[in-house]
PDB file of C-alpha atoms in Angstrom:
ATOM      1  CA  MET A  24      16.255  60.347  15.786  1.00 74.00           C
ATOM      2  CA  ASP A  25      12.965  60.920  13.261  1.00 93.00           C
ATOM      3  CA  VAL A  26       9.568  61.707  14.827  1.00 96.00           C
ATOM      4  CA  CYS A  27       8.173  59.237  12.388  1.00 97.00           C
ATOM      5  CA  LEU A  28      10.832  56.649  14.132  1.00 97.00           C
ATOM      6  CA  ARG A  29      10.759  57.380  17.341  1.00 97.00           C
ATOM      7  CA  VAL A  30       6.377  57.533  17.665  1.00 98.00           C
ATOM      8  CA  ALA A  31       6.844  53.756  16.267  1.00 98.00           C
ATOM      9  CA  ARG A  32       9.080  52.614  18.314  1.00 98.00           C
ATOM     10  CA  ALA A  33       7.159  53.817  21.326  1.00 97.00           C
ATOM     11  CA  PHE A  34       4.470  51.820  19.853  1.00 97.00           C
ATOM     12  CA  LEU A  35       6.214  48.796  19.368  1.00 97.00           C
ATOM     13  CA  GLY A  36       7.486  49.107  22.845  1.00 96.00           C
ATOM     14  CA  THR A  37      11.568  50.037  21.470  1.00 96.00           C
ATOM     15  CA  GLY A  38      11.786  52.867  21.874  1.00 96.00           C
ATOM     16  CA  PRO A  39      10.516  55.669  25.099  1.00 95.00           C
ATOM     17  CA  ARG A  40       6.854  57.050  24.487  1.00 94.00           C
ATOM     18  CA  LEU A  41       6.856  60.785  23.530  1.00 94.00           C
ATOM     19  CA  THR A  42       6.102  63.037  25.737  1.00 93.00           C
ATOM     20  CA  ASP A  43       5.487  66.828  24.171  1.00 95.00           C
ATOM     21  CA  PRO A  44       3.563  67.792  21.171  1.00 96.00           C
ATOM     22  CA  VAL A  45       5.465  68.258  18.335  1.00 96.00           C
ATOM     23  CA  SER A  46       5.365  70.581  15.114  1.00 96.00           C
ATOM     24  CA  ALA A  47       2.355  70.591  12.090  1.00 95.00           C
ATOM     25  CA  ASP A  48       5.147  70.058   9.717  1.00 96.00           C
ATOM     26  CA  GLU A  49       6.275  66.606  11.773  1.00 97.00           C
ATOM     27  CA  GLN A  50       3.021  66.041  12.028  1.00 96.00           C
ATOM     28  CA  HIS A  51       2.748  66.069   8.266  1.00 96.00           C
ATOM     29  CA  ARG A  52       4.976  63.909   8.399  1.00 96.00           C
ATOM     30  CA  LEU A  53       3.273  61.191  10.447  1.00 97.00           C
ATOM     31  CA  ARG A  54       0.132  61.925   8.734  1.00 96.00           C
ATOM     32  CA  ARG A  55       2.206  60.824   5.335  1.00 95.00           C
ATOM     33  CA  GLU A  56       3.888  57.324   6.824  1.00 96.00           C
ATOM     34  CA  GLY A  57       0.069  56.137   8.744  1.00 96.00           C
ATOM     35  CA  LEU A  58       1.447  56.893  12.091  1.00 97.00           C
ATOM     36  CA  LEU A  59      -0.956  60.118  13.282  1.00 97.00           C
ATOM     37  CA  GLY A  60      -2.899  57.730  15.028  1.00 97.00           C
ATOM     38  CA  LEU A  61      -0.544  56.318  16.896  1.00 97.00           C
ATOM     39  CA  TYR A  62       0.786  59.802  17.745  1.00 97.00           C
ATOM     40  CA  PHE A  63      -2.417  61.215  18.916  1.00 97.00           C
ATOM     41  CA  HIS A  64      -3.190  57.977  21.406  1.00 95.00           C
ATOM     42  CA  GLN A  65       0.326  58.559  22.733  1.00 95.00           C
ATOM     43  CA  LEU A  66      -0.045  61.770  23.954  1.00 96.00           C
ATOM     44  CA  ALA A  67      -4.093  61.480  24.035  1.00 95.00           C
ATOM     45  CA  GLN A  68      -4.118  63.753  27.753  1.00 94.00           C
ATOM     46  CA  HIS A  69      -2.671  66.428  26.811  1.00 96.00           C
ATOM     47  CA  PRO A  70      -4.685  69.498  25.943  1.00 96.00           C
ATOM     48  CA  ASP A  71      -3.295  70.188  22.213  1.00 95.00           C
ATOM     49  CA  VAL A  72      -3.325  66.916  21.361  1.00 95.00           C
ATOM     50  CA  ARG A  73      -6.647  65.876  23.014  1.00 96.00           C
ATOM     51  CA  PRO A  74      -8.934  67.285  20.589  1.00 95.00           C
ATOM     52  CA  GLY A  75      -7.207  65.277  17.429  1.00 94.00           C
ATOM     53  CA  TYR A  76      -7.150  62.175  19.317  1.00 95.00           C
ATOM     54  CA  LEU A  77     -10.682  62.402  19.983  1.00 96.00           C
ATOM     55  CA  GLN A  78     -11.685  63.182  16.728  1.00 94.00           C
ATOM     56  CA  LEU A  79      -9.850  60.289  14.722  1.00 94.00           C
ATOM     57  CA  ALA A  80     -11.727  58.158  17.796  1.00 94.00           C
ATOM     58  CA  ALA A  81     -14.615  59.492  16.788  1.00 95.00           C
ATOM     59  CA  GLY A  82     -13.977  58.291  13.020  1.00 92.00           C
ATOM     60  CA  GLU A  83     -12.989  55.089  13.695  1.00 94.00           C
ATOM     61  CA  GLY A  84     -16.250  54.655  15.825  1.00 93.00           C
ATOM     62  CA  ARG A  85     -18.150  55.312  11.909  1.00 93.00           C
ATOM     63  CA  MET A  86     -16.150  52.998  10.565  1.00 94.00           C
ATOM     64  CA  ARG A  87     -17.019  49.883  12.567  1.00 94.00           C
ATOM     65  CA  GLY A  88     -20.520  50.861  12.538  1.00 94.00           C
ATOM     66  CA  PHE A  89     -20.352  51.163   8.629  1.00 94.00           C
ATOM     67  CA  LEU A  90     -18.546  48.066   9.286  1.00 95.00           C
ATOM     68  CA  GLU A  91     -21.968  46.530  11.245  1.00 95.00           C
ATOM     69  CA  GLU A  92     -24.275  47.983   8.857  1.00 93.00           C
ATOM     70  CA  LEU A  93     -22.203  46.307   5.767  1.00 94.00           C
ATOM     71  CA  ASP A  94     -22.365  42.729   7.455  1.00 95.00           C
ATOM     72  CA  ARG A  95     -26.607  43.155   7.603  1.00 93.00           C
ATOM     73  CA  VAL A  96     -26.632  44.233   3.801  1.00 92.00           C
ATOM     74  CA  LEU A  97     -24.377  41.744   1.866  1.00 93.00           C
ATOM     75  CA  GLU A  98     -26.179  38.514   0.659  1.00 90.00           C
ATOM     76  CA  GLN A  99     -23.380  36.682   1.221  1.00 92.00           C
ATOM     77  CA  PRO A 100     -19.923  36.162   2.946  1.00 95.00           C
ATOM     78  CA  ALA A 101     -16.934  38.503   2.040  1.00 96.00           C
ATOM     79  CA  VAL A 102     -13.027  38.862   3.693  1.00 97.00           C
ATOM     80  CA  ALA A 103     -12.432  42.206   4.955  1.00 97.00           C
ATOM     81  CA  PHE A 104      -8.792  42.754   4.910  1.00 97.00           C
ATOM     82  CA  LYS A 105      -5.844  44.733   5.955  1.00 95.00           C
ATOM     83  CA  GLY A 106      -6.246  48.397   7.887  1.00 93.00           C
ATOM     84  CA  ALA A 107     -10.487  47.416   8.355  1.00 94.00           C
ATOM     85  CA  ALA A 108      -9.724  43.673   9.444  1.00 96.00           C
ATOM     86  CA  TYR A 109      -7.066  45.417  12.233  1.00 96.00           C
ATOM     87  CA  LEU A 110      -9.483  47.690  13.600  1.00 93.00           C
ATOM     88  CA  GLY A 111      -9.691  46.413  17.995  1.00 89.00           C
ATOM     89  CA  ARG A 112      -7.271  43.881  17.466  1.00 92.00           C
ATOM     90  CA  LEU A 113      -3.898  45.154  16.303  1.00 95.00           C
ATOM     91  CA  TYR A 114      -4.432  48.522  17.256  1.00 96.00           C
ATOM     92  CA  GLY A 115      -6.424  50.201  19.663  1.00 93.00           C
ATOM     93  CA  LEU A 116      -9.216  52.716  19.490  1.00 93.00           C
ATOM     94  CA  GLY A 117      -7.864  55.853  16.704  1.00 93.00           C
ATOM     95  CA  GLN A 118      -4.774  54.137  16.297  1.00 95.00           C
ATOM     96  CA  ARG A 119      -4.886  52.696  12.797  1.00 94.00           C
ATOM     97  CA  PRO A 120      -5.940  54.665   9.993  1.00 90.00           C
ATOM     98  CA  VAL A 121      -8.192  52.958   7.344  1.00 91.00           C
ATOM     99  CA  GLY A 122      -8.735  54.865   4.144  1.00 86.00           C
ATOM    100  CA  ASP A 123     -11.389  52.601   2.474  1.00 92.00           C
ATOM    101  CA  ILE A 124     -12.697  48.937   3.416  1.00 95.00           C
ATOM    102  CA  ASP A 125     -10.335  46.545   1.227  1.00 96.00           C
ATOM    103  CA  LEU A 126     -12.605  43.244   0.524  1.00 96.00           C
ATOM    104  CA  VAL A 127     -12.829  40.001  -1.342  1.00 96.00           C
ATOM    105  CA  GLY A 128     -15.476  38.245  -2.667  1.00 90.00           C
ATOM    106  CA  SER A 129     -17.868  40.682  -2.211  1.00 82.00           C
ATOM    107  CA  GLU A 130     -20.929  41.779  -4.745  1.00 86.00           C
ATOM    108  CA  VAL A 131     -21.301  45.240  -4.739  1.00 89.00           C
ATOM    109  CA  PRO A 132     -24.064  46.178  -2.015  1.00 89.00           C
ATOM    110  CA  ALA A 133     -27.568  47.421  -2.258  1.00 86.00           C
ATOM    111  CA  GLY A 134     -27.183  51.402  -2.493  1.00 89.00           C
ATOM    112  CA  PHE A 135     -23.695  51.719  -3.062  1.00 92.00           C
ATOM    113  CA  GLU A 136     -22.801  54.160  -6.050  1.00 93.00           C
ATOM    114  CA  VAL A 137     -20.536  52.521  -8.647  1.00 93.00           C
ATOM    115  CA  VAL A 138     -16.908  54.692  -8.491  1.00 92.00           C
ATOM    116  CA  THR A 139     -14.949  52.826 -10.829  1.00 89.00           C
ATOM    117  CA  ARG A 140     -14.980  50.031 -12.675  1.00 84.00           C
ATOM    118  CA  ARG A 141     -11.456  48.651 -12.755  1.00 77.00           C
ATOM    119  CA  PRO A 142     -10.483  48.006 -10.240  1.00 83.00           C
ATOM    120  CA  LEU A 143     -14.230  48.456  -8.857  1.00 90.00           C
ATOM    121  CA  VAL A 144     -14.820  50.419  -5.923  1.00 93.00           C
ATOM    122  CA  VAL A 145     -17.847  51.991  -4.327  1.00 94.00           C
ATOM    123  CA  ARG A 146     -19.006  54.412  -2.281  1.00 94.00           C
ATOM    124  CA  LYS A 147     -21.023  55.059   0.368  1.00 92.00           C
ATOM    125  CA  ASP A 148     -21.577  57.934   3.352  1.00 86.00           C
ATOM    126  CA  GLU A 149     -18.144  58.655   1.843  1.00 86.00           C
ATOM    127  CA  ILE A 150     -17.042  55.951   2.646  1.00 91.00           C
ATOM    128  CA  LEU A 151     -15.330  53.532   0.078  1.00 93.00           C
ATOM    129  CA  LEU A 152     -15.156  49.792  -0.314  1.00 94.00           C
ATOM    130  CA  ASP A 153     -12.180  48.587  -2.964  1.00 95.00           C
ATOM    131  CA  LEU A 154     -13.937  44.560  -4.446  1.00 95.00           C
ATOM    132  CA  HIS A 155     -11.040  42.758  -4.780  1.00 94.00           C
ATOM    133  CA  GLU A 156     -10.923  39.569  -7.061  1.00 93.00           C
ATOM    134  CA  HIS A 157      -7.716  38.614  -5.112  1.00 94.00           C
ATOM    135  CA  PRO A 158      -6.360  40.116  -1.932  1.00 96.00           C
ATOM    136  CA  LEU A 159      -2.624  40.359  -3.797  1.00 93.00           C
ATOM    137  CA  GLY A 160      -3.623  41.336  -6.975  1.00 88.00           C
ATOM    138  CA  ARG A 161      -1.267  40.993  -9.248  1.00 84.00           C
ATOM    139  CA  GLN A 162       1.231  39.373  -6.991  1.00 87.00           C
ATOM    140  CA  ARG A 163      -0.792  36.071  -6.775  1.00 87.00           C
ATOM    141  CA  ALA A 164       1.848  33.746  -8.240  1.00 84.00           C
ATOM    142  CA  VAL A 165       4.510  35.300  -6.719  1.00 89.00           C
ATOM    143  CA  THR A 166       3.726  32.724  -3.368  1.00 90.00           C
ATOM    144  CA  ARG A 167       2.007  29.256  -2.878  1.00 92.00           C
ATOM    145  CA  TRP A 168      -0.800  31.196  -0.853  1.00 95.00           C
ATOM    146  CA  ASP A 169      -4.054  29.338  -1.753  1.00 95.00           C
ATOM    147  CA  LEU A 170      -7.384  32.045  -1.603  1.00 96.00           C
ATOM    148  CA  GLU A 171      -9.309  29.167  -1.382  1.00 96.00           C
ATOM    149  CA  GLN A 172      -7.824  27.238   1.589  1.00 96.00           C
ATOM    150  CA  ALA A 173      -7.046  31.289   3.211  1.00 97.00           C
ATOM    151  CA  ILE A 174     -10.853  31.820   2.835  1.00 97.00           C
ATOM    152  CA  GLN A 175     -11.706  28.772   4.864  1.00 96.00           C
ATOM    153  CA  ARG A 176      -9.411  29.003   7.694  1.00 97.00           C
ATOM    154  CA  SER A 177     -11.311  32.894   7.829  1.00 97.00           C
ATOM    155  CA  VAL A 178     -13.205  34.053  10.909  1.00 97.00           C
ATOM    156  CA  PRO A 179     -15.908  36.404  11.505  1.00 97.00           C
ATOM    157  CA  LEU A 180     -14.742  40.138  11.384  1.00 97.00           C
ATOM    158  CA  PHE A 181     -15.745  40.995  14.655  1.00 95.00           C
ATOM    159  CA  GLU A 182     -18.301  38.951  17.712  1.00 94.00           C
ATOM    160  CA  GLY A 183     -21.716  38.568  15.870  1.00 95.00           C
ATOM    161  CA  ALA A 184     -20.814  38.951  12.453  1.00 96.00           C
ATOM    162  CA  ARG A 185     -23.085  37.244  10.112  1.00 95.00           C
ATOM    163  CA  ALA A 186     -21.772  38.155   6.314  1.00 96.00           C
ATOM    164  CA  LEU A 187     -17.813  39.769   7.222  1.00 97.00           C
ATOM    165  CA  ARG A 188     -15.011  38.245   8.117  1.00 97.00           C
ATOM    166  CA  ARG A 189     -11.284  38.098   8.141  1.00 97.00           C
ATOM    167  CA  PHE A 190      -8.081  35.835   6.880  1.00 97.00           C
ATOM    168  CA  ALA A 191      -6.695  34.117   9.917  1.00 96.00           C
ATOM    169  CA  ALA A 192      -3.620  35.582  11.743  1.00 94.00           C
ATOM    170  CA  GLU A 193      -1.279  33.819   9.215  1.00 94.00           C
ATOM    171  CA  ASP A 194      -2.813  34.745   6.022  1.00 96.00           C
ATOM    172  CA  GLU A 195      -2.829  38.138   7.406  1.00 97.00           C
ATOM    173  CA  ALA A 196       0.661  38.456   7.742  1.00 96.00           C
ATOM    174  CA  VAL A 197       1.230  36.828   3.795  1.00 95.00           C
ATOM    175  CA  ILE A 198      -0.472  39.792   2.768  1.00 96.00           C
ATOM    176  CA  ALA A 199       0.681  42.862   5.037  1.00 96.00           C
ATOM    177  CA  LEU A 200       4.115  41.428   4.013  1.00 96.00           C
ATOM    178  CA  LEU A 201       3.546  41.449   0.365  1.00 95.00           C
ATOM    179  CA  HIS A 202       1.254  44.719   0.149  1.00 95.00           C
ATOM    180  CA  GLY A 203       4.048  46.459   1.816  1.00 96.00           C
ATOM    181  CA  ALA A 204       6.611  45.048  -0.290  1.00 95.00           C
ATOM    182  CA  LYS A 205       4.532  45.816  -3.173  1.00 93.00           C
ATOM    183  CA  HIS A 206       4.531  49.204  -2.394  1.00 94.00           C
ATOM    184  CA  ALA A 207       8.272  49.040  -0.669  1.00 95.00           C
ATOM    185  CA  PHE A 208       6.881  50.047   2.938  1.00 96.00           C
ATOM    186  CA  SER A 209       6.457  53.506   1.831  1.00 94.00           C
ATOM    187  CA  ARG A 210       4.271  54.120   4.935  1.00 96.00           C
ATOM    188  CA  LEU A 211       5.910  52.995   8.310  1.00 97.00           C
ATOM    189  CA  ILE A 212       2.486  51.714   9.302  1.00 97.00           C
ATOM    190  CA  TRP A 213       2.697  49.004   7.164  1.00 97.00           C
ATOM    191  CA  LEU A 214       6.262  47.576   9.021  1.00 97.00           C
ATOM    192  CA  VAL A 215       4.034  47.875  12.134  1.00 97.00           C
ATOM    193  CA  ASP A 216       0.963  45.669  10.895  1.00 97.00           C
ATOM    194  CA  VAL A 217       3.713  43.127  10.203  1.00 97.00           C
ATOM    195  CA  ALA A 218       5.253  43.783  13.704  1.00 97.00           C
ATOM    196  CA  ARG A 219       2.017  43.205  15.041  1.00 96.00           C
ATOM    197  CA  LEU A 220       1.208  40.068  13.203  1.00 95.00           C
ATOM    198  CA  GLN A 221       4.236  38.179  13.168  1.00 90.00           C
ATOM    199  CA  PRO A 222       4.274  35.964  10.384  1.00 89.00           C
ATOM    200  CA  ARG A 223       5.531  32.815  10.791  1.00 87.00           C
ATOM    201  CA  GLY A 224       5.859  29.216   8.264  1.00 84.00           C
ATOM    202  CA  LEU A 225       7.107  31.283   5.121  1.00 90.00           C
ATOM    203  CA  GLU A 226       9.147  28.800   3.486  1.00 87.00           C
ATOM    204  CA  LEU A 227       6.033  26.330   3.391  1.00 83.00           C
ATOM    205  CA  ILE A 228       4.425  29.115   0.799  1.00 89.00           C
ATOM    206  CA  ARG A 229       8.339  29.986  -0.652  1.00 87.00           C
ATOM    207  CA  ALA A 230       7.766  33.646   0.639  1.00 92.00           C
ATOM    208  CA  GLU A 231      10.737  33.518   3.601  1.00 94.00           C
ATOM    209  CA  ARG A 232      12.249  36.478   1.917  1.00 94.00           C
ATOM    210  CA  TYR A 233       9.195  38.654   1.969  1.00 95.00           C
ATOM    211  CA  ALA A 234      10.155  38.040   5.827  1.00 95.00           C
ATOM    212  CA  TRP A 235      13.598  39.307   5.359  1.00 96.00           C
ATOM    213  CA  TYR A 236      12.462  42.767   3.864  1.00 97.00           C
ATOM    214  CA  ALA A 237      10.541  43.217   6.908  1.00 97.00           C
ATOM    215  CA  ASN A 238      13.011  42.006   9.232  1.00 97.00           C
ATOM    216  CA  TYR A 239      15.916  44.370   7.757  1.00 97.00           C
ATOM    217  CA  LEU A 240      14.010  47.319   7.669  1.00 97.00           C
ATOM    218  CA  LEU A 241      12.219  46.585  11.042  1.00 97.00           C
ATOM    219  CA  GLU A 242      15.729  46.308  12.738  1.00 97.00           C
ATOM    220  CA  SER A 243      17.185  49.290  10.855  1.00 97.00           C
ATOM    221  CA  LEU A 244      14.365  51.690  11.651  1.00 97.00           C
ATOM    222  CA  LEU A 245      12.572  50.326  14.596  1.00 97.00           C
ATOM    223  CA  GLY A 246      14.787  48.565  16.331  1.00 97.00           C
ATOM    224  CA  LEU A 247      13.089  45.230  16.115  1.00 96.00           C
ATOM    225  CA  PRO A 248      15.876  42.212  15.871  1.00 95.00           C
ATOM    226  CA  GLY A 249      14.504  39.209  13.008  1.00 94.00           C
ATOM    227  CA  GLU A 250      15.983  36.466  11.166  1.00 94.00           C
ATOM    228  CA  VAL A 251      17.613  38.121   8.161  1.00 95.00           C
ATOM    229  CA  GLY A 252      19.764  35.419   5.029  1.00 95.00           C
ATOM    230  CA  PRO A 253      21.561  36.161   2.337  1.00 95.00           C
ATOM    231  CA  LEU A 254      20.553  39.006   0.254  1.00 95.00           C
ATOM    232  CA  HIS A 255      21.140  39.458  -3.457  1.00 94.00           C
ATOM    233  CA  PRO A 256      23.377  42.866  -3.483  1.00 95.00           C
ATOM    234  CA  THR A 257      20.503  44.357  -5.764  1.00 94.00           C
ATOM    235  CA  GLU A 258      17.713  43.479  -3.008  1.00 95.00           C
ATOM    236  CA  ARG A 259      20.310  45.413   0.270  1.00 96.00           C
ATOM    237  CA  TRP A 260      20.476  48.285  -2.690  1.00 95.00           C
ATOM    238  CA  ILE A 261      16.441  48.530  -2.632  1.00 95.00           C
ATOM    239  CA  LEU A 262      15.790  48.365   1.019  1.00 96.00           C
ATOM    240  CA  GLU A 263      18.585  50.254   1.711  1.00 96.00           C
ATOM    241  CA  ARG A 264      16.880  52.691  -0.273  1.00 95.00           C
ATOM    242  CA  ILE A 265      13.252  51.944   1.904  1.00 95.00           C
ATOM    243  CA  GLU A 266      15.208  52.553   4.789  1.00 95.00           C
ATOM    244  CA  ARG A 267      16.241  55.990   3.890  1.00 94.00           C
ATOM    245  CA  ARG A 268      12.801  56.864   3.115  1.00 91.00           C
ATOM    246  CA  ASP A 269      13.674  57.534  -0.484  1.00 88.00           C
ATOM    247  CA  ALA A 270      12.692  54.731  -2.430  1.00 89.00           C
ATOM    248  CA  PRO A 271       9.887  54.867  -5.299  1.00 88.00           C
ATOM    249  CA  GLU A 272       7.199  52.708  -4.432  1.00 88.00           C
ATOM    250  CA  PHE A 273       7.447  51.086  -8.009  1.00 86.00           C
ATOM    251  CA  LEU A 274      11.061  49.088  -6.947  1.00 89.00           C
ATOM    252  CA  GLY A 275       9.169  46.638  -4.485  1.00 91.00           C
ATOM    253  CA  MET A 276       7.985  45.235  -7.860  1.00 88.00           C
ATOM    254  CA  LEU A 277      11.288  44.336  -8.809  1.00 89.00           C
ATOM    255  CA  LEU A 278      11.591  42.100  -5.587  1.00 91.00           C
ATOM    256  CA  PRO A 279       9.749  39.177  -7.028  1.00 89.00           C
ATOM    257  CA  LEU A 280      12.475  38.959  -9.460  1.00 88.00           C
ATOM    258  CA  HIS A 281      14.245  36.878  -6.349  1.00 89.00           C
ATOM    259  CA  THR A 282      11.796  35.584  -4.394  1.00 89.00           C
ATOM    260  CA  LEU A 283      11.317  33.672  -7.612  1.00 87.00           C
ATOM    261  CA  PRO A 284      12.843  30.096  -8.158  1.00 86.00           C
ATOM    262  CA  GLY A 285      13.490  29.465 -12.394  1.00 85.00           C
ATOM    263  CA  LEU A 286      13.463  32.387 -14.922  1.00 87.00           C
ATOM    264  CA  ALA A 287      10.146  30.781 -16.565  1.00 86.00           C
ATOM    265  CA  PRO A 288       8.297  32.335 -13.152  1.00 82.00           C
ATOM    266  CA  LYS A 289      10.063  35.570 -13.467  1.00 84.00           C
ATOM    267  CA  LEU A 290       9.355  35.716 -16.593  1.00 85.00           C
ATOM    268  CA  ARG A 291       5.513  35.517 -16.250  1.00 82.00           C
ATOM    269  CA  TYR A 292       5.967  37.772 -13.006  1.00 82.00           C
ATOM    270  CA  LEU A 293       7.235  40.409 -15.525  1.00 80.00           C
ATOM    271  CA  ALA A 294       4.312  40.011 -18.103  1.00 78.00           C
ATOM    272  CA  GLU A 295       1.692  40.573 -15.586  1.00 78.00           C
ATOM    273  CA  ALA A 296       3.500  43.048 -13.133  1.00 73.00           C
ATOM    274  CA  LEU A 297       3.776  45.102 -16.556  1.00 75.00           C
ATOM    275  CA  ARG A 298       0.188  44.506 -18.712  1.00 73.00           C
ATOM    276  CA  PRO A 299      -1.798  47.192 -18.600  1.00 70.00           C
ATOM    277  CA  ASN A 300      -4.585  47.397 -15.979  1.00 66.00           C
ATOM    278  CA  GLU A 301      -7.947  47.003 -17.827  1.00 65.00           C
ATOM    279  CA  GLY A 302      -9.428  49.577 -20.037  1.00 63.00           C
ATOM    280  CA  ASP A 303      -6.171  51.018 -20.286  1.00 67.00           C
ATOM    281  CA  GLY A 304      -3.306  50.181 -23.243  1.00 66.00           C
ATOM    282  CA  TRP A 305       0.210  49.860 -24.226  1.00 62.00           C
ATOM    283  CA  LEU A 306       0.511  53.590 -24.908  1.00 67.00           C
ATOM    284  CA  THR A 307      -0.942  54.708 -21.391  1.00 64.00           C
ATOM    285  CA  ARG A 308       1.130  51.972 -19.374  1.00 57.00           C
ATOM    286  CA  ILE A 309       3.929  52.685 -21.392  1.00 65.00           C
ATOM    287  CA  ARG A 310       3.471  56.187 -20.285  1.00 65.00           C
ATOM    288  CA  GLN A 311       3.327  55.350 -16.391  1.00 56.00           C
ATOM    289  CA  LEU A 312       6.583  52.804 -16.677  1.00 56.00           C
ATOM    290  CA  LEU A 313       8.766  55.622 -18.104  1.00 58.00           C
ATOM    291  CA  GLY A 314       7.007  58.487 -15.801  1.00 62.00           C
ATOM    292  CA  MET A 315       8.797  55.554 -13.111  1.00 56.00           C
ATOM    293  CA  VAL A 316      11.955  55.142 -14.098  1.00 55.00           C
ATOM    294  CA  ALA A 317      12.209  59.041 -15.233  1.00 54.00           C
ATOM    295  CA  LYS A 318      11.184  59.931 -11.178  1.00 53.00           C
ATOM    296  CA  LEU A 319      13.740  57.212 -10.187  1.00 51.00           C
ATOM    297  CA  HIS A 320      16.627  59.419 -12.069  1.00 46.00           C
ATOM    298  CA  VAL A 321      15.915  62.407 -11.093  1.00 46.00           C
ATOM    299  CA  GLN A 322      16.085  61.051  -7.424  1.00 49.00           C
ATOM    300  CA  ASN A 323      19.213  59.530  -8.005  1.00 51.00           C
ATOM    301  CA  PHE A 324      20.410  62.498  -9.070  1.00 42.00           C
ATOM    302  CA  ARG A 325      19.486  64.678  -5.831  1.00 48.00           C
ATOM    303  CA  LEU A 326      20.869  62.026  -4.329  1.00 45.00           C
ATOM    304  CA  ASN A 327      24.209  62.020  -6.117  1.00 51.00           C
ATOM    305  CA  THR A 328      24.583  65.816  -6.263  1.00 51.00           C
ATOM    306  CA  PRO A 329      26.729  67.606  -3.348  1.00 50.00           C
ATOM    307  CA  LYS A 330      25.198  70.048  -1.340  1.00 44.00           C
ATOM    308  CA  PRO A 331      26.017  73.529  -2.276  1.00 43.00           C
ATOM    309  CA  ALA A 332      28.458  75.275   0.226  1.00 42.00           C
ATOM    310  CA  SER A 333      27.516  78.178   2.446  1.00 38.00           C
ATOM    311  CA  VAL A 334      30.159  80.612   3.425  1.00 34.00           C
ATOM    312  CA  SER A 335      28.916  83.231   6.123  1.00 35.00           C
ATOM    313  CA  GLY A 336      29.774  86.734   6.400  1.00 37.00           C
ATOM    314  CA  ASN A 337      28.305  90.110   7.880  1.00 40.00           C
ATOM    315  CA  ASN A 338      25.259  87.826  10.373  1.00 40.00           C
ATOM    316  CA  SER A 339      24.230  86.269   7.053  1.00 34.00           C
ATOM    317  CA  GLU A 340      25.319  82.932   4.983  1.00 32.00           C
ATOM    318  CA  THR A 341      24.817  82.717   1.220  1.00 28.00           C
ATOM    319  CA  LYS A 342      24.276  79.885  -0.758  1.00 33.00           C
ATOM    320  CA  LEU A 343      27.044  79.419  -3.463  1.00 37.00           C
TER     321      LEU A 343
END
């Protein structure tokens, strides 16, 4: 079994823990899937692994300290979501990577440097804040999830927090599901997030199909059974590509075409998904879309092209 699946299954209790260190190449794959921290934590007492674990744990300690500092300087409440909101709750020390801090409802804090304005990203001490208008971005119309109600249900990010908050678990689950699906669950850690959050009641906000997608992958990849309803052949094709870990991220953007009822909502979603980013023109967007199609074509060609046969002779192999 692939080392990434072994590490994720061990964390979720559906497989045995690793007992020996893995190769540098396997560590690279674990990092790409967001699972390096889980691997380091499982082997934290091994002398060859412990330095890496201590480094990640120290980095998380600095991140938590930064969040406490940010809580003191924010002038109005802001809600953290995704990775930063999971620290110390869903994962142990050093287990979950956090690349930047995602916030909704925040102004640019004093002392932060603007990196980009579309999207609005600011920086201080090499830590990035990604300031969002809406946690679901272009997918905000895909479900009936209500941001204002979710903000009302939010709770302090950590004990004693003054301004920083996090969404309630049921709202975190919606964000995790839609974010992971949008990116075709290209990182296994996003599936692990969903497994830890255990989404429920999604039919009330028209998001139950997203739970089916996650459950399909959680069972096939990580051994966690869950309900999966009837899937359209296109949905199943996308999920099979994700299962093989060869799905381009943009395939996830096609899934809402199966979750939205009626033609008009589908067309509105397509218009939103295809429009250029702020500051970009249509020519730039068309180039981006053509690049996505070309990437999918190349991947399909590689999948459908037979591997060259090998012949052996004189104790050597020649690829024909």
